[in-house]
């Protein structure tokens, strides 16, 4: 039972599709980190500078200001109420850039695959053209008749 399980697992894990998927997941994770760093460390500071804020994530619309607690304790502290739209915009931009990068990578991959398929088809056409053509039925019949004629001429002499 244990030996069968291990051999079944080995057969499952060594199939090409599983290994391709594992490599894809690892590469996708690394690619995601690169793109997220591009967004967080390069693009967002530039957008923040354009919007006159240190970080886009700090952008917000304050509904009610925070009220600090009084020193004598008669007034309790009230937290600020705000709509923090900066972080939301940052996530949208991050998503759009990741989607764009993935689109470009997939487009390049599909283009390469199409070129390879076209090259293979062209090679097959060349191989078919180089192969000698099969003789037609008429050519085979004529060749057979010529052979018979030659045999009859040899026998008659």
PDB file of C-alpha atoms in Angstrom:
ATOM      1  CA  UNK A   1       0.000   0.000   0.000  1.00  0.00           C
ATOM      2  CA  UNK A   2       2.721   2.463   0.976  1.00  0.00           C
ATOM      3  CA  UNK A   3       4.921   1.526  -1.983  1.00  0.00           C
ATOM      4  CA  UNK A   4       2.020   2.012  -4.416  1.00  0.00           C
ATOM      5  CA  UNK A   5       1.211   5.394  -2.926  1.00  0.00           C
ATOM      6  CA  UNK A   6       4.792   6.597  -3.278  1.00  0.00           C
ATOM      7  CA  UNK A   7       5.099   5.372  -6.860  1.00  0.00           C
ATOM      8  CA  UNK A   8       1.733   6.929  -7.739  1.00  0.00           C
ATOM      9  CA  UNK A   9       2.815  10.220  -6.187  1.00  0.00           C
ATOM     10  CA  UNK A  10       6.131  10.079  -8.060  1.00  0.00           C
ATOM     11  CA  UNK A  11       4.299   9.482 -11.352  1.00  0.00           C
ATOM     12  CA  UNK A  12       1.922  12.358 -10.586  1.00  0.00           C
ATOM     13  CA  UNK A  13       4.619  14.847  -9.614  1.00  0.00           C
ATOM     14  CA  UNK A  14       6.916  14.072 -12.546  1.00  0.00           C
ATOM     15  CA  UNK A  15       4.266  14.700 -15.182  1.00  0.00           C
ATOM     16  CA  UNK A  16       5.162  17.644 -17.389  1.00  0.00           C
ATOM     17  CA  UNK A  17       2.059  19.695 -16.640  1.00  0.00           C
ATOM     18  CA  UNK A  18       2.579  19.613 -12.871  1.00  0.00           C
ATOM     19  CA  UNK A  19       6.206  20.675 -13.155  1.00  0.00           C
ATOM     20  CA  UNK A  20       5.313  23.436 -15.618  1.00  0.00           C
ATOM     21  CA  UNK A  21       2.621  24.681 -13.259  1.00  0.00           C
ATOM     22  CA  UNK A  22       5.006  24.670 -10.275  1.00  0.00           C
ATOM     23  CA  UNK A  23       7.599  26.650 -12.216  1.00  0.00           C
ATOM     24  CA  UNK A  24       4.865  29.062 -13.335  1.00  0.00           C
ATOM     25  CA  UNK A  25       3.674  29.639  -9.764  1.00  0.00           C
ATOM     26  CA  UNK A  26       7.207  30.312  -8.513  1.00  0.00           C
ATOM     27  CA  UNK A  27       8.006  32.606 -11.451  1.00  0.00           C
ATOM     28  CA  UNK A  28       4.659  34.379 -11.026  1.00  0.00           C
ATOM     29  CA  UNK A  29       5.369  35.044  -7.350  1.00  0.00           C
ATOM     30  CA  UNK A  30       8.784  36.485  -8.136  1.00  0.00           C
ATOM     31  CA  UNK A  31       7.370  38.520 -11.026  1.00  0.00           C
ATOM     32  CA  UNK A  32       4.613  39.868  -8.764  1.00  0.00           C
ATOM     33  CA  UNK A  33       7.193  41.090  -6.246  1.00  0.00           C
ATOM     34  CA  UNK A  34       9.139  42.871  -8.981  1.00  0.00           C
ATOM     35  CA  UNK A  35       6.049  44.614 -10.327  1.00  0.00           C
ATOM     36  CA  UNK A  36       4.808  45.518  -6.828  1.00  0.00           C
ATOM     37  CA  UNK A  37       8.200  47.061  -6.079  1.00  0.00           C
ATOM     38  CA  UNK A  38       8.017  49.001  -9.342  1.00  0.00           C
ATOM     39  CA  UNK A  39       4.639  50.379  -8.313  1.00  0.00           C
ATOM     40  CA  UNK A  40       5.410  51.045  -4.624  1.00  0.00           C
ATOM     41  CA  UNK A  41       8.981  52.325  -4.957  1.00  0.00           C
ATOM     42  CA  UNK A  42       9.035  54.119  -8.314  1.00  0.00           C
ATOM     43  CA  UNK A  43       5.584  54.966  -9.658  1.00  0.00           C
ATOM     44  CA  UNK A  44       3.732  55.839  -6.429  1.00  0.00           C
ATOM     45  CA  UNK A  45       6.351  58.322  -5.143  1.00  0.00           C
ATOM     46  CA  UNK A  46       6.204  60.087  -8.518  1.00  0.00           C
ATOM     47  CA  UNK A  47       2.407  60.252  -8.362  1.00  0.00           C
ATOM     48  CA  UNK A  48       2.634  61.407  -4.736  1.00  0.00           C
ATOM     49  CA  UNK A  49       4.993  64.220  -5.778  1.00  0.00           C
ATOM     50  CA  UNK A  50       2.521  65.293  -8.465  1.00  0.00           C
ATOM     51  CA  UNK A  51      -0.288  65.312  -5.883  1.00  0.00           C
ATOM     52  CA  UNK A  52       1.799  67.222  -3.268  1.00  0.00           C
ATOM     53  CA  UNK A  53       1.708  64.406  -0.728  1.00  0.00           C
ATOM     54  CA  UNK A  54       4.424  62.254   0.792  1.00  0.00           C
ATOM     55  CA  UNK A  55       2.621  59.069  -0.097  1.00  0.00           C
ATOM     56  CA  UNK A  56      -0.437  58.395  -2.186  1.00  0.00           C
ATOM     57  CA  UNK A  57      -1.638  56.071   0.585  1.00  0.00           C
ATOM     58  CA  UNK A  58      -1.866  59.101   2.928  1.00  0.00           C
ATOM     59  CA  UNK A  59      -4.448  60.848   0.755  1.00  0.00           C
ATOM     60  CA  UNK A  60      -7.841  61.079   2.444  1.00  0.00           C
ATOM     61  CA  UNK A  61     -11.004  63.116   2.742  1.00  0.00           C
ATOM     62  CA  UNK A  62     -11.566  64.109   6.362  1.00  0.00           C
ATOM     63  CA  UNK A  63     -15.220  64.081   7.397  1.00  0.00           C
ATOM     64  CA  UNK A  64     -14.651  65.050  11.052  1.00  0.00           C
ATOM     65  CA  UNK A  65     -11.364  66.059  12.610  1.00  0.00           C
ATOM     66  CA  UNK A  66      -9.901  64.148  15.531  1.00  0.00           C
ATOM     67  CA  UNK A  67     -10.582  65.637  18.961  1.00  0.00           C
ATOM     68  CA  UNK A  68      -7.887  65.080  21.588  1.00  0.00           C
ATOM     69  CA  UNK A  69      -8.866  64.234  25.148  1.00  0.00           C
ATOM     70  CA  UNK A  70      -8.880  67.119  27.581  1.00  0.00           C
ATOM     71  CA  UNK A  71      -6.252  67.217  30.289  1.00  0.00           C
ATOM     72  CA  UNK A  72      -8.794  67.181  33.074  1.00  0.00           C
ATOM     73  CA  UNK A  73     -10.524  64.124  31.540  1.00  0.00           C
ATOM     74  CA  UNK A  74     -13.897  65.719  30.999  1.00  0.00           C
ATOM     75  CA  UNK A  75     -13.753  65.323  27.207  1.00  0.00           C
ATOM     76  CA  UNK A  76     -12.906  61.925  25.753  1.00  0.00           C
ATOM     77  CA  UNK A  77     -10.701  61.614  22.686  1.00  0.00           C
ATOM     78  CA  UNK A  78     -12.520  61.204  19.383  1.00  0.00           C
ATOM     79  CA  UNK A  79     -10.754  59.583  16.450  1.00  0.00           C
ATOM     80  CA  UNK A  80     -10.678  61.193  13.052  1.00  0.00           C
ATOM     81  CA  UNK A  81     -13.344  60.063  10.601  1.00  0.00           C
ATOM     82  CA  UNK A  82     -11.997  60.035   7.057  1.00  0.00           C
ATOM     83  CA  UNK A  83     -12.376  58.331   3.706  1.00  0.00           C
ATOM     84  CA  UNK A  84      -8.913  57.007   2.909  1.00  0.00           C
ATOM     85  CA  UNK A  85      -9.071  56.864  -0.864  1.00  0.00           C
ATOM     86  CA  UNK A  86      -5.290  57.055  -1.416  1.00  0.00           C
ATOM     87  CA  UNK A  87      -4.645  53.419  -0.519  1.00  0.00           C
ATOM     88  CA  UNK A  88      -7.539  52.359  -2.758  1.00  0.00           C
ATOM     89  CA  UNK A  89      -6.103  54.311  -5.702  1.00  0.00           C
ATOM     90  CA  UNK A  90      -2.705  52.769  -5.011  1.00  0.00           C
ATOM     91  CA  UNK A  91      -4.170  49.251  -5.180  1.00  0.00           C
ATOM     92  CA  UNK A  92      -5.986  50.062  -8.427  1.00  0.00           C
ATOM     93  CA  UNK A  93      -2.784  51.369 -10.026  1.00  0.00           C
ATOM     94  CA  UNK A  94      -0.877  48.326  -8.737  1.00  0.00           C
ATOM     95  CA  UNK A  95      -3.475  45.999 -10.254  1.00  0.00           C
ATOM     96  CA  UNK A  96      -3.475  47.799 -13.601  1.00  0.00           C
ATOM     97  CA  UNK A  97       0.309  47.732 -13.882  1.00  0.00           C
ATOM     98  CA  UNK A  98       0.475  44.033 -12.937  1.00  0.00           C
ATOM     99  CA  UNK A  99      -2.251  43.285 -15.499  1.00  0.00           C
ATOM    100  CA  UNK A 100      -0.396  45.287 -18.169  1.00  0.00           C
ATOM    101  CA  UNK A 101       2.893  43.507 -17.462  1.00  0.00           C
ATOM    102  CA  UNK A 102       1.207  40.098 -17.559  1.00  0.00           C
ATOM    103  CA  UNK A 103      -0.500  41.037 -20.842  1.00  0.00           C
ATOM    104  CA  UNK A 104       2.840  42.012 -22.380  1.00  0.00           C
ATOM    105  CA  UNK A 105       4.532  38.790 -21.230  1.00  0.00           C
ATOM    106  CA  UNK A 106       1.652  36.616 -22.484  1.00  0.00           C
ATOM    107  CA  UNK A 107       1.538  38.515 -25.791  1.00  0.00           C
ATOM    108  CA  UNK A 108       5.271  37.917 -26.291  1.00  0.00           C
ATOM    109  CA  UNK A 109       4.926  34.228 -25.388  1.00  0.00           C
ATOM    110  CA  UNK A 110       2.011  33.708 -27.789  1.00  0.00           C
ATOM    111  CA  UNK A 111       3.921  35.536 -30.532  1.00  0.00           C
ATOM    112  CA  UNK A 112       6.968  33.299 -30.046  1.00  0.00           C
ATOM    113  CA  UNK A 113       4.794  30.185 -30.031  1.00  0.00           C
ATOM    114  CA  UNK A 114       3.088  31.276 -33.273  1.00  0.00           C
ATOM    115  CA  UNK A 115       6.452  31.923 -34.942  1.00  0.00           C
ATOM    116  CA  UNK A 116       7.724  28.484 -33.884  1.00  0.00           C
ATOM    117  CA  UNK A 117       4.582  26.793 -35.214  1.00  0.00           C
ATOM    118  CA  UNK A 118       4.927  28.653 -38.524  1.00  0.00           C
ATOM    119  CA  UNK A 119       8.589  27.594 -38.784  1.00  0.00           C
ATOM    120  CA  UNK A 120       7.634  23.955 -38.165  1.00  0.00           C
ATOM    121  CA  UNK A 121       4.918  24.151 -40.833  1.00  0.00           C
ATOM    122  CA  UNK A 122       7.386  25.701 -43.289  1.00  0.00           C
ATOM    123  CA  UNK A 123       9.898  22.913 -42.598  1.00  0.00           C
ATOM    124  CA  UNK A 124       7.206  20.287 -43.178  1.00  0.00           C
ATOM    125  CA  UNK A 125       6.265  21.902 -46.505  1.00  0.00           C
ATOM    126  CA  UNK A 126       9.927  21.919 -47.584  1.00  0.00           C
ATOM    127  CA  UNK A 127      10.325  18.255 -46.593  1.00  0.00           C
ATOM    128  CA  UNK A 128       7.203  17.319 -48.540  1.00  0.00           C
ATOM    129  CA  UNK A 129       8.441  19.239 -51.585  1.00  0.00           C
ATOM    130  CA  UNK A 130      11.837  17.532 -51.441  1.00  0.00           C
ATOM    131  CA  UNK A 131      10.338  14.038 -51.286  1.00  0.00           C
ATOM    132  CA  UNK A 132      10.202  12.389 -54.734  1.00  0.00           C
ATOM    133  CA  UNK A 133       6.762  12.242 -56.244  1.00  0.00           C
ATOM    134  CA  UNK A 134       5.113   8.832 -56.483  1.00  0.00           C
ATOM    135  CA  UNK A 135       4.770   7.622 -60.075  1.00  0.00           C
ATOM    136  CA  UNK A 136       1.267   7.726 -61.477  1.00  0.00           C
ATOM    137  CA  UNK A 137      -0.641   4.580 -62.481  1.00  0.00           C
ATOM    138  CA  UNK A 138       0.009   5.358 -66.141  1.00  0.00           C
ATOM    139  CA  UNK A 139       3.764   5.685 -65.532  1.00  0.00           C
ATOM    140  CA  UNK A 140       3.806   2.394 -63.617  1.00  0.00           C
ATOM    141  CA  UNK A 141       1.856   0.664 -66.392  1.00  0.00           C
ATOM    142  CA  UNK A 142       4.195   2.042 -69.075  1.00  0.00           C
ATOM    143  CA  UNK A 143       7.257   0.919 -67.105  1.00  0.00           C
ATOM    144  CA  UNK A 144       5.787  -2.582 -66.697  1.00  0.00           C
ATOM    145  CA  UNK A 145       4.995  -2.786 -70.422  1.00  0.00           C
ATOM    146  CA  UNK A 146       8.552  -1.694 -71.278  1.00  0.00           C
ATOM    147  CA  UNK A 147       9.932  -4.402 -68.975  1.00  0.00           C
ATOM    148  CA  UNK A 148       7.736  -7.012 -70.673  1.00  0.00           C
ATOM    149  CA  UNK A 149       8.842  -5.737 -74.095  1.00  0.00           C
ATOM    150  CA  UNK A 150      12.529  -6.021 -73.128  1.00  0.00           C
ATOM    151  CA  UNK A 151      12.000  -9.567 -71.805  1.00  0.00           C
ATOM    152  CA  UNK A 152      10.219 -10.607 -75.005  1.00  0.00           C
ATOM    153  CA  UNK A 153      13.022  -9.137 -77.122  1.00  0.00           C
ATOM    154  CA  UNK A 154      15.647 -11.031 -75.103  1.00  0.00           C
ATOM    155  CA  UNK A 155      13.724 -14.309 -75.392  1.00  0.00           C
ATOM    156  CA  UNK A 156      13.152 -13.950 -79.124  1.00  0.00           C
ATOM    157  CA  UNK A 157      16.859 -13.584 -79.901  1.00  0.00           C
TER     158      UNK A 157
END
